[in-house]
Amino acid sequence: MTGGGLLVAGTTSDAGKSVVTAGICRWLVRRGVRVAPFKAQNMSLNSFVTREGAEIGRAQAMQAQACRVEPTALMNPVLLKPGGERSSQVVLMGRPVGEMSARGYHGGRQQRLLGTVLDCLEQLRDTHDAVICEGAGSPAEINLRRTDIVNMGIARGAGLPVLIVGDIDRGGVFASFFGTVALLSREDQDLVAGFLVNKFRGDVSLLEPGLGMLHGLTGRRTYGVLPFRHGLGIDEEDGLRVSLRGAVRESAVAAPAGEDVLRVAVCAVPLMSNFTDVDALAAEPGVVVRFVDRPEELADADLVVVPGTRGTVRALRWLRERGLAEELLRRAAAGRPVLGVCGGFQLLGEHIEDEVESRAGHVDGLGVLPVRVRFAREKTLTRPAGRALGEPVEGYEIHHGVADVLGGEAFISDDRGHRLDGCRVGQTWGTHWHGSLESDGFRRAFLREVAAAAGRRFVPAPDTSFAALREEQLDRLGDLIEQHADTDALWRLIESGAPRGLPFIPPGAPA
């Protein structure tokens, strides 16, 4: 018997679809329901590698964790990784299949993938009691409806009821709810069951008259009003949870275990990928993480991180144009800590040969690390494990660049001390491994080295568990759904589909 399903759509991007989907998943699994997440098509530079070596969006990996299941390529069959203003790398079933312009993708390729994504969804529904699907952007993007495979296209193809999430903190949520429904065709509107208000501040009783009027206007009920909560935006996909020259948004900095705090500056390079790598640093009591784009903002940093990017050569040019490259060179020469991750590691090397990503050919790197990088057409997608600074460490690799390390100390080694990845010269480190800082023992050892080099009396807290903190966040999301949504009505939707006889709201989609 095929399991139930639900599509969580949104009035806009960043309305809260990812976290609401994760919250519903965690609520269901705590009820004993076998549940899986699904997103037909994801556009994100934050990705993850599954156990079988498939690349999917980090949001779906986080949602799989909410379901307490291993993430697989079935959960995100299409991933688009922007490489510029008008083109993206297309990752199909976890493997890159080429670069494509937005016009080329929406002009025909996307619609041909509908059968693939519906097949993946059917496989998940055959093996689970429920599949909670996440939409993308808004389902009322009328210019893209003909080729849509992620919003109403997948809902229609699989007969899924649709719950529309609106971020009331932005304002205009009633107009957004009504307008979203009114711009859908009659057939699409038949599947829109109702609404969920996200990020509400204040007295819900003041909102209730509006919800009643919305029901009268649309014939559709509101399934819950979720209150605003800090610190719930985990593993987002469409936008940085940061503002430049600002701290990681919504992160609470706990008091340090030692006498000093540790200041971390992250260079906000173009096409930044997997900026979630620094979440584990921000979770440490007394560590303050900021994203910066000016050289003077590196002056008081105890550690500078050059993160991953989908455009290594472009990021290198950006660092030089802004004067950040010169400051990084001064830091390295003075023995002040710098960490490069993936693309950030590559550009710290001597030179780059790139006929794949930028097609720029030979490009001189910053020359801080004795590393030469050649871009291969085949993408490395692995989940390695090793040891660093005397501690076990795990991570995942997503890169075309192949590093030839010509010297320096090994950063990550196997149990016999043989180099597995990366390089260290003085207080400059580089690694291809994303997620390594989530290994608690290694993170604490690394921060102790940084503190010593920076002359800070900072002491890592002995009991910070990043995995436990992630579980606490997911449980908080589940609590939000359980406490502030009509869970009985939600389960009826998942199990039985959209109510019959929902009224049509004119004008509907244009012909």
Coordinates of C-alpha atoms in Angstrom, one line a residue:
M1 CA 0.0 0.0 0.0
T2 CA 1.3 3.4 -1.0
G3 CA 2.1 5.7 1.9
G4 CA 0.5 9.1 2.5
G5 CA 2.0 12.4 1.4
L6 CA 2.0 16.1 1.8
L7 CA 3.6 19.0 -0.2
V8 CA 4.7 21.9 1.9
A9 CA 4.7 24.9 -0.4
G10 CA 5.4 28.6 0.4
T11 CA 4.2 32.0 -0.5
T12 CA 7.8 33.0 -1.2
S13 CA 11.3 31.7 -1.0
D14 CA 12.5 31.6 2.7
A15 CA 9.0 31.4 4.0
G16 CA 10.0 28.5 6.2
K17 CA 9.3 25.5 4.0
S18 CA 12.5 23.6 4.9
V19 CA 12.1 24.0 8.7
V20 CA 8.4 23.3 8.6
T21 CA 9.0 20.1 6.6
A22 CA 11.6 19.1 9.1
G23 CA 9.3 19.8 12.0
I24 CA 6.5 17.8 10.5
C25 CA 8.9 14.9 9.9
R26 CA 10.2 15.0 13.5
W27 CA 6.6 15.2 14.9
L28 CA 5.6 12.2 12.8
V29 CA 8.6 10.0 13.6
R30 CA 8.0 10.6 17.3
R31 CA 4.5 9.2 16.7
G32 CA 6.0 6.0 15.3
V33 CA 5.4 6.9 11.7
R34 CA 7.9 5.7 9.1
V35 CA 8.5 9.0 7.3
A36 CA 10.9 10.3 4.6
P37 CA 11.5 13.8 3.2
F38 CA 11.5 14.7 -0.5
K39 CA 12.3 17.6 -2.7
A40 CA 12.0 17.0 -6.4
Q41 CA 14.3 19.9 -7.4
N42 CA 16.6 21.9 -5.2
M43 CA 18.6 25.0 -6.1
S44 CA 21.4 25.3 -3.5
L45 CA 25.1 25.6 -3.0
N46 CA 24.8 23.8 0.3
S47 CA 25.0 20.1 -0.5
F48 CA 25.8 16.8 1.2
V49 CA 27.1 13.4 0.2
T50 CA 25.1 10.3 1.1
R51 CA 26.6 7.0 2.1
E52 CA 26.3 5.7 -1.4
G53 CA 28.2 8.8 -2.7
A54 CA 25.3 10.8 -4.1
E55 CA 25.2 14.6 -3.8
I56 CA 21.9 16.1 -2.5
G57 CA 20.8 19.3 -0.9
R58 CA 21.8 19.7 2.8
A59 CA 18.3 20.7 3.6
Q60 CA 17.1 17.2 2.6
A61 CA 19.9 15.6 4.6
M62 CA 18.8 17.6 7.6
Q63 CA 15.2 16.5 7.0
A64 CA 16.3 12.9 6.8
Q65 CA 17.9 13.3 10.2
A66 CA 14.6 14.7 11.4
C67 CA 13.1 11.4 10.2
R68 CA 15.9 9.4 11.8
V69 CA 16.7 7.8 8.4
E70 CA 19.8 7.8 6.2
P71 CA 19.6 10.4 3.4
T72 CA 19.5 9.0 -0.2
A73 CA 19.5 10.4 -3.7
L74 CA 15.8 9.5 -3.9
M75 CA 15.0 12.3 -1.5
N76 CA 16.4 15.0 -3.8
P77 CA 16.7 13.6 -7.4
V78 CA 17.5 17.0 -9.0
L79 CA 19.9 19.5 -7.5
L80 CA 20.9 22.7 -9.3
K81 CA 24.2 24.3 -8.2
P82 CA 24.4 27.9 -9.5
G83 CA 27.7 28.7 -11.2
G84 CA 26.9 32.3 -12.2
E85 CA 24.0 34.6 -12.9
R86 CA 22.5 32.4 -15.7
S87 CA 23.8 28.9 -15.4
S88 CA 23.9 26.0 -13.0
Q89 CA 25.4 22.6 -12.7
V90 CA 22.7 20.0 -13.0
V91 CA 23.0 17.1 -10.5
L92 CA 20.7 14.2 -11.3
M93 CA 20.3 11.3 -8.9
G94 CA 23.4 12.5 -7.0
R95 CA 25.7 12.8 -10.0
P96 CA 26.6 15.9 -12.1
V97 CA 25.3 15.6 -15.7
G98 CA 26.5 19.0 -17.0
E99 CA 26.1 22.8 -17.0
M100 CA 22.9 24.3 -18.3
S101 CA 21.5 27.8 -18.7
A102 CA 18.2 28.7 -17.0
R103 CA 16.6 29.2 -20.4
G104 CA 17.8 25.7 -21.5
Y105 CA 16.7 24.0 -18.3
H106 CA 13.2 25.6 -18.2
G107 CA 12.9 25.4 -22.0
G108 CA 12.5 21.6 -22.0
R109 CA 15.0 19.7 -19.8
Q110 CA 13.1 20.3 -16.6
Q111 CA 9.8 18.9 -17.8
R112 CA 11.5 15.8 -19.1
L113 CA 12.6 15.0 -15.6
L114 CA 9.0 14.8 -14.2
G115 CA 8.9 11.1 -14.7
T116 CA 12.2 10.6 -12.9
V117 CA 11.1 12.6 -9.8
L118 CA 7.6 11.0 -9.7
D119 CA 9.3 7.6 -9.8
C120 CA 11.6 8.6 -6.9
L121 CA 8.6 9.8 -4.9
E122 CA 6.7 6.6 -5.6
Q123 CA 9.6 4.5 -4.4
L124 CA 9.7 6.4 -1.1
R125 CA 6.0 6.2 -0.6
D126 CA 6.2 2.4 -1.2
T127 CA 8.6 2.0 1.7
H128 CA 7.3 4.6 4.1
D129 CA 4.0 5.4 5.8
A130 CA 4.3 9.1 4.8
V131 CA 6.5 11.3 2.6
I132 CA 6.7 15.0 3.4
C133 CA 7.6 16.9 0.3
E134 CA 9.0 20.4 0.1
G135 CA 8.3 22.9 -2.7
A136 CA 10.5 25.6 -4.0
G137 CA 9.9 29.3 -4.2
S138 CA 6.2 29.9 -4.8
P139 CA 3.7 27.6 -6.5
A140 CA 2.2 30.7 -8.2
E141 CA 5.2 31.5 -10.4
I142 CA 3.0 31.5 -13.4
N143 CA 5.8 32.0 -15.9
L144 CA 7.3 28.6 -14.8
R145 CA 4.1 26.6 -14.3
R146 CA 4.2 24.8 -17.6
T147 CA 7.5 23.0 -16.8
D148 CA 7.2 22.9 -13.0
I149 CA 8.3 19.6 -11.4
V150 CA 8.7 20.7 -7.8
N151 CA 5.5 22.5 -6.7
M152 CA 2.1 21.9 -8.3
G153 CA 3.6 19.8 -11.0
I154 CA 4.6 17.1 -8.5
A155 CA 1.4 17.7 -6.5
R156 CA -0.7 17.0 -9.5
G157 CA 1.4 14.2 -10.7
A158 CA 1.3 12.4 -7.3
G159 CA -2.1 13.6 -6.1
L160 CA -0.6 15.4 -3.1
P161 CA -2.5 17.7 -0.8
V162 CA -0.7 21.1 -0.5
L163 CA -0.1 23.2 2.6
I164 CA 1.0 26.8 1.9
V165 CA 3.4 28.4 4.5
G166 CA 3.6 32.1 4.9
D167 CA 6.1 34.2 6.8
I168 CA 4.0 36.7 8.7
D169 CA 7.1 38.4 10.0
R170 CA 7.6 39.9 6.5
G171 CA 4.1 41.4 6.5
G172 CA 1.3 40.9 3.9
V173 CA 0.7 37.3 4.7
F174 CA -3.1 37.4 4.1
A175 CA -2.6 38.9 0.7
S176 CA 0.1 36.4 0.0
F177 CA -2.1 33.5 0.9
F178 CA -5.1 34.7 -1.1
G179 CA -3.0 35.7 -4.1
T180 CA -1.1 32.4 -4.2
V181 CA -4.4 30.4 -4.5
A182 CA -6.0 32.9 -6.9
L183 CA -3.1 32.6 -9.4
L184 CA -3.4 28.8 -9.6
S185 CA -5.5 26.9 -12.1
R186 CA -8.7 25.2 -11.0
E187 CA -7.0 21.8 -11.1
D188 CA -4.1 23.1 -9.0
Q189 CA -6.5 24.8 -6.5
D190 CA -8.3 21.6 -5.9
L191 CA -5.2 20.3 -4.1
V192 CA -4.5 23.4 -1.9
A193 CA -5.9 22.3 1.4
G194 CA -5.0 25.4 3.5
F195 CA -2.4 27.5 5.2
L196 CA 0.2 27.6 7.9
V197 CA 1.3 30.9 9.4
N198 CA 5.1 31.0 10.3
K199 CA 7.1 33.3 12.6
F200 CA 4.1 35.0 14.4
R201 CA 4.9 37.4 17.2
G202 CA 2.3 38.4 19.7
D203 CA -1.2 37.4 20.8
V204 CA -2.8 34.8 18.5
S205 CA -6.3 36.0 19.4
L206 CA -5.5 39.3 17.5
L207 CA -4.8 37.2 14.4
E208 CA -7.9 35.0 14.5
P209 CA -10.4 37.4 12.9
G210 CA -8.1 37.6 9.9
L211 CA -7.8 33.8 9.7
G212 CA -11.6 33.6 9.8
M213 CA -12.0 36.1 7.0
L214 CA -9.3 34.2 5.0
H215 CA -11.3 31.0 5.4
G216 CA -14.5 32.8 4.2
L217 CA -12.7 34.2 1.2
T218 CA -10.9 31.0 0.1
G219 CA -12.9 28.1 1.7
R220 CA -9.6 26.9 3.2
R221 CA -8.6 26.7 6.8
T222 CA -5.4 27.5 8.6
Y223 CA -3.7 24.5 10.1
G224 CA -1.6 26.3 12.6
V225 CA 0.2 29.5 13.7
L226 CA 3.8 28.9 14.5
P227 CA 5.4 31.4 16.9
F228 CA 8.7 33.1 16.1
R229 CA 11.6 31.3 17.6
H230 CA 15.3 32.1 17.5
G231 CA 17.9 29.7 16.2
L232 CA 15.7 27.4 14.1
G233 CA 17.2 28.2 10.7
I234 CA 19.3 25.1 10.2
D235 CA 20.9 24.0 6.9
E236 CA 19.0 26.5 4.7
E237 CA 19.4 26.3 1.0
D238 CA 18.4 29.5 -0.8
G239 CA 20.1 32.3 1.2
L240 CA 22.8 32.9 3.8
R241 CA 21.7 33.1 7.4
V242 CA 24.0 36.0 7.7
S243 CA 24.3 39.5 6.7
L244 CA 27.7 40.8 5.7
R245 CA 29.5 42.6 8.5
G246 CA 27.1 40.7 10.8
A247 CA 27.2 37.7 13.0
V248 CA 25.6 34.4 12.0
R249 CA 22.0 35.2 12.2
E250 CA 19.9 33.9 15.1
S251 CA 22.9 32.2 16.8
A252 CA 23.2 32.8 20.5
V253 CA 26.8 33.2 21.7
A254 CA 27.1 31.5 25.1
A255 CA 29.6 32.6 27.7
P256 CA 33.1 31.3 27.1
A257 CA 34.5 28.4 29.2
G258 CA 37.8 30.3 29.5
E259 CA 38.6 34.0 30.1
D260 CA 38.5 35.1 26.4
V261 CA 36.2 34.8 23.5
L262 CA 37.6 33.6 20.1
R263 CA 36.7 35.7 17.0
V264 CA 36.3 34.0 13.7
A265 CA 36.0 35.9 10.4
V266 CA 34.6 34.0 7.4
C267 CA 35.4 35.6 4.0
A268 CA 32.1 35.9 2.2
V269 CA 33.4 34.8 -1.2
P270 CA 31.2 34.7 -4.3
L271 CA 29.2 31.5 -4.9
M272 CA 30.0 30.4 -1.3
S273 CA 29.1 26.8 -0.8
N274 CA 28.6 24.8 2.3
F275 CA 28.9 27.8 4.6
T276 CA 27.2 25.5 7.1
D277 CA 30.8 24.3 7.8
V278 CA 31.2 27.1 10.3
D279 CA 27.9 26.3 12.2
A280 CA 29.9 23.9 14.5
L281 CA 32.2 26.8 15.4
A282 CA 29.3 29.1 16.1
A283 CA 27.9 26.4 18.4
E284 CA 30.9 26.6 20.7
P285 CA 30.5 28.7 23.8
G286 CA 32.6 31.8 23.5
V287 CA 33.2 31.6 19.7
V288 CA 31.9 34.5 17.7
V289 CA 31.5 33.9 14.0
R290 CA 31.2 36.8 11.5
F291 CA 31.0 36.9 7.7
V292 CA 33.1 39.7 6.2
D293 CA 34.0 41.2 2.9
R294 CA 36.6 43.9 3.8
P295 CA 40.3 43.5 4.7
E296 CA 40.0 45.7 7.8
E297 CA 37.4 43.3 9.2
L298 CA 40.1 40.6 9.5
A299 CA 42.3 42.7 11.8
D300 CA 40.9 41.5 15.1
A301 CA 40.0 38.0 14.0
D302 CA 41.8 35.2 15.8
L303 CA 40.9 32.8 12.9
V304 CA 40.1 33.6 9.3
V305 CA 38.1 30.9 7.3
V306 CA 38.1 30.9 3.5
P307 CA 35.1 28.7 2.8
G308 CA 34.1 26.5 -0.1
T309 CA 32.9 28.0 -3.4
R310 CA 31.5 26.9 -6.7
G311 CA 33.8 29.4 -8.3
T312 CA 37.4 29.0 -7.0
V313 CA 39.0 31.2 -9.6
R314 CA 36.3 33.8 -9.3
A315 CA 36.6 33.8 -5.5
L316 CA 40.4 34.2 -5.9
R317 CA 39.9 37.3 -8.2
W318 CA 37.4 38.7 -5.7
L319 CA 39.8 38.3 -2.8
R320 CA 42.5 40.2 -4.7
E321 CA 40.2 42.9 -5.9
R322 CA 39.0 43.7 -2.4
G323 CA 42.4 43.6 -0.7
L324 CA 41.5 40.5 1.3
A325 CA 44.2 38.4 -0.5
E326 CA 46.9 40.8 0.6
E327 CA 45.7 40.6 4.2
L328 CA 45.5 36.8 4.1
L329 CA 49.2 36.8 3.0
R330 CA 50.2 39.1 5.8
R331 CA 48.3 36.9 8.3
A332 CA 50.0 33.7 7.0
A333 CA 53.5 35.3 7.2
A334 CA 52.9 36.5 10.7
G335 CA 51.7 33.0 11.9
R336 CA 48.1 34.1 12.5
P337 CA 45.6 31.2 11.9
V338 CA 43.9 30.8 8.5
L339 CA 41.8 27.8 7.5
G340 CA 40.8 27.1 3.9
V341 CA 38.0 24.6 3.2
C342 CA 37.6 23.0 -0.3
G343 CA 37.7 25.9 -2.7
G344 CA 39.2 28.0 0.0
F345 CA 42.0 25.4 0.4
Q346 CA 42.6 25.3 -3.4
L347 CA 43.1 29.1 -3.8
L348 CA 45.6 29.1 -0.9
G349 CA 47.9 26.9 -3.1
E350 CA 50.5 27.8 -5.6
H351 CA 48.5 27.5 -8.8
I352 CA 45.3 26.2 -10.3
E353 CA 44.7 24.5 -13.7
D354 CA 41.1 24.9 -14.5
E355 CA 39.5 23.9 -17.8
V356 CA 36.3 22.7 -16.1
E357 CA 34.8 25.2 -13.7
S358 CA 36.0 28.6 -14.9
R359 CA 37.9 27.4 -18.0
A360 CA 40.5 30.0 -17.1
G361 CA 43.4 27.7 -17.6
H362 CA 46.5 28.4 -15.5
V363 CA 45.9 30.8 -12.6
D364 CA 48.3 31.6 -9.9
G365 CA 47.0 31.0 -6.4
L366 CA 48.0 32.8 -3.2
G367 CA 51.0 30.6 -2.7
V368 CA 50.5 30.1 1.0
L369 CA 50.4 26.3 0.9
P370 CA 52.6 24.0 -1.3
V371 CA 49.7 22.7 -3.3
R372 CA 48.9 22.6 -7.0
V373 CA 45.3 22.0 -8.1
R374 CA 44.0 20.6 -11.3
F375 CA 40.3 20.5 -12.1
A376 CA 39.0 17.2 -13.2
R377 CA 35.8 16.6 -15.1
E378 CA 34.8 13.8 -12.7
K379 CA 33.5 15.2 -9.4
T380 CA 34.9 13.7 -6.1
L381 CA 32.0 12.7 -3.9
T382 CA 33.0 10.7 -0.8
R383 CA 32.4 10.4 2.9
P384 CA 35.9 9.9 4.4
A385 CA 37.2 9.4 7.9
G386 CA 40.6 9.8 9.5
R387 CA 42.5 11.5 12.3
A388 CA 43.7 15.1 12.8
L389 CA 45.4 16.7 15.8
G390 CA 45.2 13.3 17.5
E391 CA 41.4 13.1 17.2
P392 CA 39.1 11.1 15.0
V393 CA 37.5 13.2 12.3
E394 CA 34.8 12.6 9.6
G395 CA 33.7 14.7 6.7
Y396 CA 32.5 14.7 3.1
E397 CA 34.1 15.8 -0.1
I398 CA 32.4 17.6 -3.0
H399 CA 34.9 19.0 -5.5
H400 CA 36.3 18.9 -9.1
G401 CA 39.7 20.1 -8.0
V402 CA 42.4 17.5 -7.5
A403 CA 45.2 18.6 -5.1
D404 CA 48.8 17.7 -5.5
V405 CA 50.3 18.4 -2.1
L406 CA 54.1 19.0 -2.4
G407 CA 55.1 19.7 1.2
G408 CA 53.9 20.9 4.6
E409 CA 52.5 18.7 7.3
A410 CA 49.5 16.4 6.7
F411 CA 46.3 17.9 8.0
I412 CA 44.2 14.7 8.1
S413 CA 45.9 11.3 8.2
D414 CA 44.9 7.6 8.4
D415 CA 45.5 5.5 11.5
R416 CA 49.1 4.8 10.4
G417 CA 49.9 8.5 9.9
H418 CA 49.7 8.5 6.1
R419 CA 48.3 11.7 4.6
L420 CA 44.6 11.4 3.7
D421 CA 43.9 15.1 2.9
G422 CA 45.0 18.6 3.2
C423 CA 48.1 20.5 4.3
R424 CA 49.4 22.6 7.1
V425 CA 52.2 25.2 7.0
G426 CA 52.7 27.1 10.2
Q427 CA 49.3 28.3 11.3
T428 CA 47.7 28.0 7.8
W429 CA 45.6 24.9 7.3
G430 CA 43.8 23.6 4.2
T431 CA 41.4 20.7 3.6
H432 CA 38.9 19.4 1.1
W433 CA 36.7 17.9 3.8
H434 CA 33.5 19.7 4.5
G435 CA 31.9 18.9 7.9
S436 CA 35.1 18.1 9.7
L437 CA 34.5 20.6 12.4
E438 CA 31.3 18.7 13.4
S439 CA 33.7 16.1 15.0
D440 CA 33.7 17.3 18.5
G441 CA 37.2 16.2 19.7
F442 CA 38.9 17.5 16.5
R443 CA 37.1 20.8 16.7
R444 CA 38.2 21.3 20.4
A445 CA 41.8 20.4 19.5
F446 CA 41.8 22.8 16.5
L447 CA 40.3 25.7 18.6
R448 CA 43.0 25.1 21.3
E449 CA 45.7 25.5 18.6
V450 CA 44.0 28.6 17.2
A451 CA 43.7 30.1 20.7
A452 CA 47.4 29.4 21.5
A453 CA 48.5 31.0 18.2
A454 CA 46.3 34.0 18.7
G455 CA 47.4 34.5 22.3
R456 CA 43.8 34.1 23.6
R457 CA 42.9 32.6 27.0
F458 CA 40.1 30.7 25.3
V459 CA 39.2 27.2 26.5
P460 CA 36.8 25.0 24.4
A461 CA 33.8 23.8 26.5
P462 CA 34.5 20.1 27.3
D463 CA 30.9 18.9 26.7
T464 CA 29.7 20.6 23.5
S465 CA 28.2 18.0 21.2
F466 CA 27.3 19.3 17.8
A467 CA 25.2 16.2 17.0
A468 CA 23.3 16.6 20.3
L469 CA 22.7 20.3 19.5
R470 CA 21.3 19.4 16.1
E471 CA 19.0 16.8 17.7
E472 CA 17.8 19.5 20.1
Q473 CA 17.0 21.8 17.3
L474 CA 15.1 19.2 15.4
D475 CA 13.1 18.3 18.5
R476 CA 12.3 22.0 18.9
L477 CA 10.9 22.0 15.4
G478 CA 8.9 18.9 16.2
D479 CA 7.6 20.7 19.3
L480 CA 6.5 23.7 17.3
I481 CA 4.3 21.5 15.1
E482 CA 3.0 19.4 17.9
Q483 CA 2.1 22.4 20.1
H484 CA 1.0 25.0 17.6
A485 CA -0.5 23.1 14.6
D486 CA -3.7 21.0 14.4
T487 CA -1.9 17.7 14.2
D488 CA -5.0 15.6 13.9
A489 CA -6.1 17.6 10.8
L490 CA -2.6 17.5 9.4
W491 CA -2.5 13.7 9.7
R492 CA -5.9 13.5 7.9
L493 CA -4.4 15.5 5.1
I494 CA -1.3 13.2 4.9
E495 CA -3.4 10.1 5.0
S496 CA -6.4 11.0 2.9
G497 CA -5.5 13.9 0.7
A498 CA -7.0 17.3 0.2
P499 CA -10.7 17.8 1.2
R500 CA -13.2 17.5 -1.7
G501 CA -15.3 20.4 -3.0
L502 CA -12.8 23.2 -2.3
P503 CA -14.0 26.4 -4.0
F504 CA -12.3 27.9 -7.0
I505 CA -10.9 31.4 -6.4
P506 CA -10.8 33.5 -9.5
P507 CA -9.2 34.6 -11.7
G508 CA -7.0 31.4 -11.7
A509 CA -3.9 31.0 -13.7
P510 CA -3.7 32.9 -17.0
A511 CA -4.3 30.9 -20.1

